[in-house]
Tab-separated table of C-alpha atoms in Angstrom:
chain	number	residue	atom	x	y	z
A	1	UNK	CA	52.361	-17.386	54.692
A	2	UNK	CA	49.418	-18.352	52.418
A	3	UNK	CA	49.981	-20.645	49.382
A	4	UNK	CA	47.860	-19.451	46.530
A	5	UNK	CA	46.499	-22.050	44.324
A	6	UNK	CA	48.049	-21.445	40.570
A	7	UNK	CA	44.689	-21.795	37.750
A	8	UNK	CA	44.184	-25.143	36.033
A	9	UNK	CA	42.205	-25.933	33.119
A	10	UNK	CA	41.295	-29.713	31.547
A	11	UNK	CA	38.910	-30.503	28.987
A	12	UNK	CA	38.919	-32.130	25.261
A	13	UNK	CA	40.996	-30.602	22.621
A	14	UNK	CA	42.716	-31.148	19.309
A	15	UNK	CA	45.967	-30.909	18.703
A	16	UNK	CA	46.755	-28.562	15.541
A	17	UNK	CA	50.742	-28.337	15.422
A	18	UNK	CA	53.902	-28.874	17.240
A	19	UNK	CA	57.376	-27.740	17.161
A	20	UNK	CA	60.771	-28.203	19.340
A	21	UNK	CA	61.446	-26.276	22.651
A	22	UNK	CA	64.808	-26.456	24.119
A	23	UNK	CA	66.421	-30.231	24.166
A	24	UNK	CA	63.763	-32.133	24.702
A	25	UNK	CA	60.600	-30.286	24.962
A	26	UNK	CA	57.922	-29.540	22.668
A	27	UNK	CA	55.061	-26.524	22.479
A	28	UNK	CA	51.788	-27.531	21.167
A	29	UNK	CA	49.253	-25.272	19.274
A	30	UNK	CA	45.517	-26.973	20.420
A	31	UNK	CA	42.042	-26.012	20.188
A	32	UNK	CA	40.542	-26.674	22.901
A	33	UNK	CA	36.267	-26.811	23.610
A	34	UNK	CA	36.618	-24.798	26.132
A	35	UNK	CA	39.859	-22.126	26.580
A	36	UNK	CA	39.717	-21.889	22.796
A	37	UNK	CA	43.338	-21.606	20.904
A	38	UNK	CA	46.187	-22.304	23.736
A	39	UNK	CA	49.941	-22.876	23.085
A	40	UNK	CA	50.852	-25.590	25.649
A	41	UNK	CA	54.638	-26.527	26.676
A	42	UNK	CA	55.155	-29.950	27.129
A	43	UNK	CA	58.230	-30.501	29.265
A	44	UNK	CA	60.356	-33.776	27.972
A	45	UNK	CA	58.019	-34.663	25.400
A	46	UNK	CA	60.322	-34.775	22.797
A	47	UNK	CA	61.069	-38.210	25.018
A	48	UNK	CA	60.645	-42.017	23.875
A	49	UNK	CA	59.171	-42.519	27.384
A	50	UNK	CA	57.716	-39.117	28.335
A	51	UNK	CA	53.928	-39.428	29.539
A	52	UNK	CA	53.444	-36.404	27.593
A	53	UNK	CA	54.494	-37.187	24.170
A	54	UNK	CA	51.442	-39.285	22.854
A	55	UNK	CA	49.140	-35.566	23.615
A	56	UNK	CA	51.084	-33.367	21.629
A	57	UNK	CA	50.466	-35.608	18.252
A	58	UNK	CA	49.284	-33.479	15.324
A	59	UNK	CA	45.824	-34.428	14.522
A	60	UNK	CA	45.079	-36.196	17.835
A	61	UNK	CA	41.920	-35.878	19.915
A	62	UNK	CA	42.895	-35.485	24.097
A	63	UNK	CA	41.823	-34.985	27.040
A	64	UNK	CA	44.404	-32.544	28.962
A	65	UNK	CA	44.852	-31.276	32.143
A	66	UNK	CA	46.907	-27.488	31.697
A	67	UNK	CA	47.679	-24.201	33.852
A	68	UNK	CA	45.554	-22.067	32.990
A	69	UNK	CA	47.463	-18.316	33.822
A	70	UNK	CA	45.916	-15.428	31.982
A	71	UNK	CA	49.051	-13.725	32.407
A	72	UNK	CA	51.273	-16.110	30.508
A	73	UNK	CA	51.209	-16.309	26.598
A	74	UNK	CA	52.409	-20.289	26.898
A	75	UNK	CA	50.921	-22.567	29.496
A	76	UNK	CA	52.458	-25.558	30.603
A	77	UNK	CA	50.987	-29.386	29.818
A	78	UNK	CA	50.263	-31.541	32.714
A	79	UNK	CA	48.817	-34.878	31.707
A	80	UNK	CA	45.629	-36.308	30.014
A	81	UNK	CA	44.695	-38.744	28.025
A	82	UNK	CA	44.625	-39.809	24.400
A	83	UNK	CA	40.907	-40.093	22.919
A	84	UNK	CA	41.654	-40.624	19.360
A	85	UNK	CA	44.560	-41.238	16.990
A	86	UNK	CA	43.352	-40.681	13.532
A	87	UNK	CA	46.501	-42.329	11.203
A	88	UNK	CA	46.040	-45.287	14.416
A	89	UNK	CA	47.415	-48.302	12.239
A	90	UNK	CA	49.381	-46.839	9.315
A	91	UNK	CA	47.100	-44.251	7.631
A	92	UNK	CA	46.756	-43.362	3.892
A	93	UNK	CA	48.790	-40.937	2.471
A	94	UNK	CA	45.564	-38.938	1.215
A	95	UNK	CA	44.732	-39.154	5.243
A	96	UNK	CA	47.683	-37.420	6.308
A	97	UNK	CA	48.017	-34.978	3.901
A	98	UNK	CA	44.395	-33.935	3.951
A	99	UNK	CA	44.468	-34.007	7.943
A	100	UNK	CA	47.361	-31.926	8.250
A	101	UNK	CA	46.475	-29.442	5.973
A	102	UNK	CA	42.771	-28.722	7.684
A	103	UNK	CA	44.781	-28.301	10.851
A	104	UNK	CA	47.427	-26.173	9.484
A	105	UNK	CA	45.200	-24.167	7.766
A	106	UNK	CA	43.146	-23.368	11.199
A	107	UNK	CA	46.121	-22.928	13.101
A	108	UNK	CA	47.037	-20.340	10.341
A	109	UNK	CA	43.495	-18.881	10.564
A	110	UNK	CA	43.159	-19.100	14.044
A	111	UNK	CA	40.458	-16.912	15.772
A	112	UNK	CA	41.281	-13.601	16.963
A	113	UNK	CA	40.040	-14.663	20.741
A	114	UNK	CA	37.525	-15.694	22.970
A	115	UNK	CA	36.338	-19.313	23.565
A	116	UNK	CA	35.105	-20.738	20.234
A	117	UNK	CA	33.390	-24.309	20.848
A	118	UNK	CA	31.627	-24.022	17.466
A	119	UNK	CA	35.375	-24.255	15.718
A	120	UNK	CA	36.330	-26.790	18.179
A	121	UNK	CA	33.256	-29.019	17.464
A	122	UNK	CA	34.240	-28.829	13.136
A	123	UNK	CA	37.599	-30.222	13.745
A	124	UNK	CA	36.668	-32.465	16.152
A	125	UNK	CA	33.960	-34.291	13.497
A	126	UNK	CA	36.229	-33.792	10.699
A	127	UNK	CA	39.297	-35.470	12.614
A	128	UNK	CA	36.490	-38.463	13.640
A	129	UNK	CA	35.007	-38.531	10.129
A	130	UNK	CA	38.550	-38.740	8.127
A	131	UNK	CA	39.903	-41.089	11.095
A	132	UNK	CA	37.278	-43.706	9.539
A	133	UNK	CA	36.651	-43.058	5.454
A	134	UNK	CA	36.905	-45.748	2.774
A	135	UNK	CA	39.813	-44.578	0.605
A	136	UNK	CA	38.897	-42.122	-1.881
A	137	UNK	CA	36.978	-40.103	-0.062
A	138	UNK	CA	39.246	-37.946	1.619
A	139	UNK	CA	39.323	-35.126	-0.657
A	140	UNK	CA	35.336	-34.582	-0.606
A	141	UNK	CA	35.883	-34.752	3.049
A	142	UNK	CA	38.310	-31.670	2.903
A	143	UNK	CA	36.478	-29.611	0.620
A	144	UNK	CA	33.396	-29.957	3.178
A	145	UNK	CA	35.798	-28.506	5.987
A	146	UNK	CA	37.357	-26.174	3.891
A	147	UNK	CA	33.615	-24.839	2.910
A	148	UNK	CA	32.023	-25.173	7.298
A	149	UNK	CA	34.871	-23.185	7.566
A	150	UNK	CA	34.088	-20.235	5.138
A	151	UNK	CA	30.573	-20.380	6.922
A	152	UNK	CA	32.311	-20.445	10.240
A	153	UNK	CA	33.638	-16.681	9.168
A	154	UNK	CA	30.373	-15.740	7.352
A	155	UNK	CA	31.916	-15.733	3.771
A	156	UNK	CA	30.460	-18.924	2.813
A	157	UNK	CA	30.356	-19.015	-1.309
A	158	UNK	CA	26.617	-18.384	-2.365
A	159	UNK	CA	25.791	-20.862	-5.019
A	160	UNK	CA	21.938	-21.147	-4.913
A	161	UNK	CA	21.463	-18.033	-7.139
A	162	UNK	CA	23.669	-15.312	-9.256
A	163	UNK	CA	24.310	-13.458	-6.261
A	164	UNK	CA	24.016	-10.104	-8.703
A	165	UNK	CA	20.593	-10.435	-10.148
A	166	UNK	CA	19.362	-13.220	-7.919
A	167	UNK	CA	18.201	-15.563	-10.383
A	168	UNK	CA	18.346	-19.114	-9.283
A	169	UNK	CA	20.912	-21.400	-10.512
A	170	UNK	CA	18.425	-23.912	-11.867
A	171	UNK	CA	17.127	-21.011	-14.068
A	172	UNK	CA	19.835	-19.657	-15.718
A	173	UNK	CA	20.436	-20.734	-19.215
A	174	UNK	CA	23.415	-23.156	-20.676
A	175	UNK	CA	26.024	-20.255	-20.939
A	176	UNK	CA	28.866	-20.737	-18.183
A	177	UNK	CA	28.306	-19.314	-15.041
A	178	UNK	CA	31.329	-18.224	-12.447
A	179	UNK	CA	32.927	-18.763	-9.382
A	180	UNK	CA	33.928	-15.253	-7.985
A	181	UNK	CA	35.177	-15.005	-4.504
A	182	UNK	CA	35.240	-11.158	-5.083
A	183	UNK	CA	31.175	-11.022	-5.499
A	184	UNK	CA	30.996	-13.859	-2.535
A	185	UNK	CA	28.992	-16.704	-4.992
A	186	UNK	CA	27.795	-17.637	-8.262
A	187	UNK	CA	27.434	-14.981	-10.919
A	188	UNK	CA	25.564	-15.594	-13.862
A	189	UNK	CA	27.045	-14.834	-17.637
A	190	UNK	CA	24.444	-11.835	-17.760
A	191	UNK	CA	26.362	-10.478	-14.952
A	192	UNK	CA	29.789	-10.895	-15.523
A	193	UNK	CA	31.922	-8.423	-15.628
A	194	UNK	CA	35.365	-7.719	-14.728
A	195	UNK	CA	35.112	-6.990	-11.215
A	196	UNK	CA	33.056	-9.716	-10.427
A	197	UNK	CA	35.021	-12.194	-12.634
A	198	UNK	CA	38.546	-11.109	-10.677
A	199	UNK	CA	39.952	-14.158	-9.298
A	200	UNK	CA	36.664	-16.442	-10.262
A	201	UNK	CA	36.110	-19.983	-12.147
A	202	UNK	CA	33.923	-21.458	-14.616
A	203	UNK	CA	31.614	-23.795	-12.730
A	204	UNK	CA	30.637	-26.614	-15.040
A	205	UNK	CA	27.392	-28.757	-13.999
A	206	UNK	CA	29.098	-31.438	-12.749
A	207	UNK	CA	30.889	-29.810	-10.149
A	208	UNK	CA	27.997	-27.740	-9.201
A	209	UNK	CA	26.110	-30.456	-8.580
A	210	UNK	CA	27.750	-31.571	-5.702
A	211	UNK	CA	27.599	-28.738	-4.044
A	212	UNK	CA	24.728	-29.609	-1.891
A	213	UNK	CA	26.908	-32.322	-0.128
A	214	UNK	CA	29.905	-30.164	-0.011
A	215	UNK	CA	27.293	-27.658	2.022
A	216	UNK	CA	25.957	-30.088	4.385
A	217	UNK	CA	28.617	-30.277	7.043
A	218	UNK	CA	28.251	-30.545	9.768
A	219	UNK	CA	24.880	-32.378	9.489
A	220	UNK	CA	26.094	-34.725	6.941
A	221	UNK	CA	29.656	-35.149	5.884
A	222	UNK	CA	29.673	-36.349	2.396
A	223	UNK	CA	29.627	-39.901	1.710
A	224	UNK	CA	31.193	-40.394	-2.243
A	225	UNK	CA	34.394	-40.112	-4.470
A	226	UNK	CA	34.907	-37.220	-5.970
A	227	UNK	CA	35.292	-37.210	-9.768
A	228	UNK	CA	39.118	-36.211	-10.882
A	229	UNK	CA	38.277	-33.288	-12.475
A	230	UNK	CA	35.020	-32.116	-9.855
A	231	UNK	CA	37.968	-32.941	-7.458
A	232	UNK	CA	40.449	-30.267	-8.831
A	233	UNK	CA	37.710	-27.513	-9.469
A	234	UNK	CA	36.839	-27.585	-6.103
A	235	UNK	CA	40.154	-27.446	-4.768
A	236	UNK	CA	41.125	-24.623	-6.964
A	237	UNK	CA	37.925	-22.531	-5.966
A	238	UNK	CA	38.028	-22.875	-2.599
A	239	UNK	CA	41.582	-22.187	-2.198
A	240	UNK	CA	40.952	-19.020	-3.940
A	241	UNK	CA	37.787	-18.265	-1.849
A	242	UNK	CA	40.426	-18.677	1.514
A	243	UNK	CA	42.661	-17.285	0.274
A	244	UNK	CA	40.583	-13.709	-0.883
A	245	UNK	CA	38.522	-14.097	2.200
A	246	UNK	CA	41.091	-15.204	5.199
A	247	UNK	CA	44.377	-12.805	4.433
A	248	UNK	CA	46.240	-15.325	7.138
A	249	UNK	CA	45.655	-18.502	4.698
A	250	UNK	CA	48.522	-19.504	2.617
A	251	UNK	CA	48.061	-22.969	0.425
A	252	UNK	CA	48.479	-25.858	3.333
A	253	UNK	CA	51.875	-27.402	2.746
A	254	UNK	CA	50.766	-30.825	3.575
A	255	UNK	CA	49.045	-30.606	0.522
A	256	UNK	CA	52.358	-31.183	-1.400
A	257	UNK	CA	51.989	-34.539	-0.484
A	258	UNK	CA	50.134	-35.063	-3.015
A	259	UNK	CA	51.905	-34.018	-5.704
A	260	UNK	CA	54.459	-36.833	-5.891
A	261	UNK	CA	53.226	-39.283	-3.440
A	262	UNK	CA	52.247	-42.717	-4.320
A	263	UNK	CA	47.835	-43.041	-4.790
A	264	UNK	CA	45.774	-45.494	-3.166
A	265	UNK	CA	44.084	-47.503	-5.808
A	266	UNK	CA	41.134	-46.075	-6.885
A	267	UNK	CA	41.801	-42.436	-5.172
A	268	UNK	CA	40.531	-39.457	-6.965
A	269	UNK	CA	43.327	-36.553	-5.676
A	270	UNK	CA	43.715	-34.103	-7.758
A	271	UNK	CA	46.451	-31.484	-8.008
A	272	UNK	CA	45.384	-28.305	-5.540
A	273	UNK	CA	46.219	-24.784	-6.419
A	274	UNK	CA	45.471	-21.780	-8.530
């Protein structure tokens, strides 16, 4: 009688989420670069001395070997190796919470099918990125994911003209201009009207201006502290940008964090929603 080989795959992934199987196992959600999104069972990881348990880590970089069986919805972990641990030596709080909720939120969002090394390759810098910041930082960090991921699904705001009569934002005149995720961009007060203004935000200069660093992921990750108040615009627009755009978003719960957590000195967090 022949023994048929079962299919393996191995290669680098992150790990987006985890939750409790049985007694002691755990299934992990992870991106991988190569198999895309795969839901992994790790058997016993749930373990103080399971080799398994340091892979299925939320926010972790790995290297994992895993069957690979098309006709199976959950595939089972067998080993790797760890590559990164971003919160490695007692991480921030604006770390966490900002790490967990760009990983929720893909998890959430996750592509329909198909390998996608493009996504992988995002949350791979942004994990590496965030891993390493000087405090403050964290939220412009986010807001740069948050805004390669709206490119990622081709709904990236337009903010370089109105997107309605195509002047350029340097052009227009000192009236307020808007946010609209409805019209996809910036729409000049000439232009506004009540279907384009559905859902949008006055963009004051300051925040607009730094949009170019916001937009230059994943090139260039910003490098800068967000202003309080440029902080909480661009949380507010971007949430409702994902949230108009992506119908599986909902507002990351790590993000409540936040809200009632103690600061790092100097930190810049804002409050994040509508």
């Amino acid at each position: 009688m022949s023994v048929l080989t079962r299919p393996t795959g191995s290669g680098r992934a992150v790990v987006l989420r985890t939750w409790p199987s049985g007694e002691t196992s755990v299934v992990a959600s992870v991106l991988t670069e190569a198999h895309g999104l795969l839901r992994l069972v790790a058997k016993g990881a749930r373990q103080s001395s399971s080799r398994l348990r340091p892979l299925v880590q939320p926010g972790r970089l790995v290297d994992l070997e895993f069957s690979l069986d098309p006709a199976r919805e959950l595939q089972y972990l067998r080993g790797g190796s760890l590559s990164l641990d971003p919160l490695l030596g007692g991480a921030r709080l604006e770390t966490t919470a900002y790490l967990q909720a760009a990983l929720e939120t893909v998890d959430r969002c996750r592509p329909a099918g198909g390998h996608e090394p493009a996504l992988f390759a995002l949350c791979h810098d942004f994990v590496r990125v965030l891993s390493c910041a000087d405090a403050g930082r964290e939220a412009a960090l986010f807001y740069a994911f948050e805004v390669a991921l709206l490119d990622w699904y081709g709904v990236r705001p337009q903010l370089e003209a109105c997107v309605q009569c195509g002047r350029r934002a340097d052009a227009l005149d000192q009236r307020p201009a808007w946010l609209s995720p409805a019209a996809g961009g910036l729409v000049c007060a000439d232009c506004a009207d009540e279907s384009a203004l559905a859902g949008a935000r006055p963009l004051p200069p300051e925040t607009a201006a730094v949009w170019v660093e916001l937009a230059g992921v994943p090139e260039r990750w910003p490098d800068r502290v967000l202003p309080r108040a440029v902080a909480r615009d661009w949380g507010v627009v971007l949430h409702r940008f994902l949230e108009y755009h992506l119908p599986a978003y909902r507002l990351p719960a790590a993000l409540d964090l936040l809200r009632t957590g103690p600061r790092t000195p100097g930190s810049t967090t804002a409050r994040r929603g509508p």
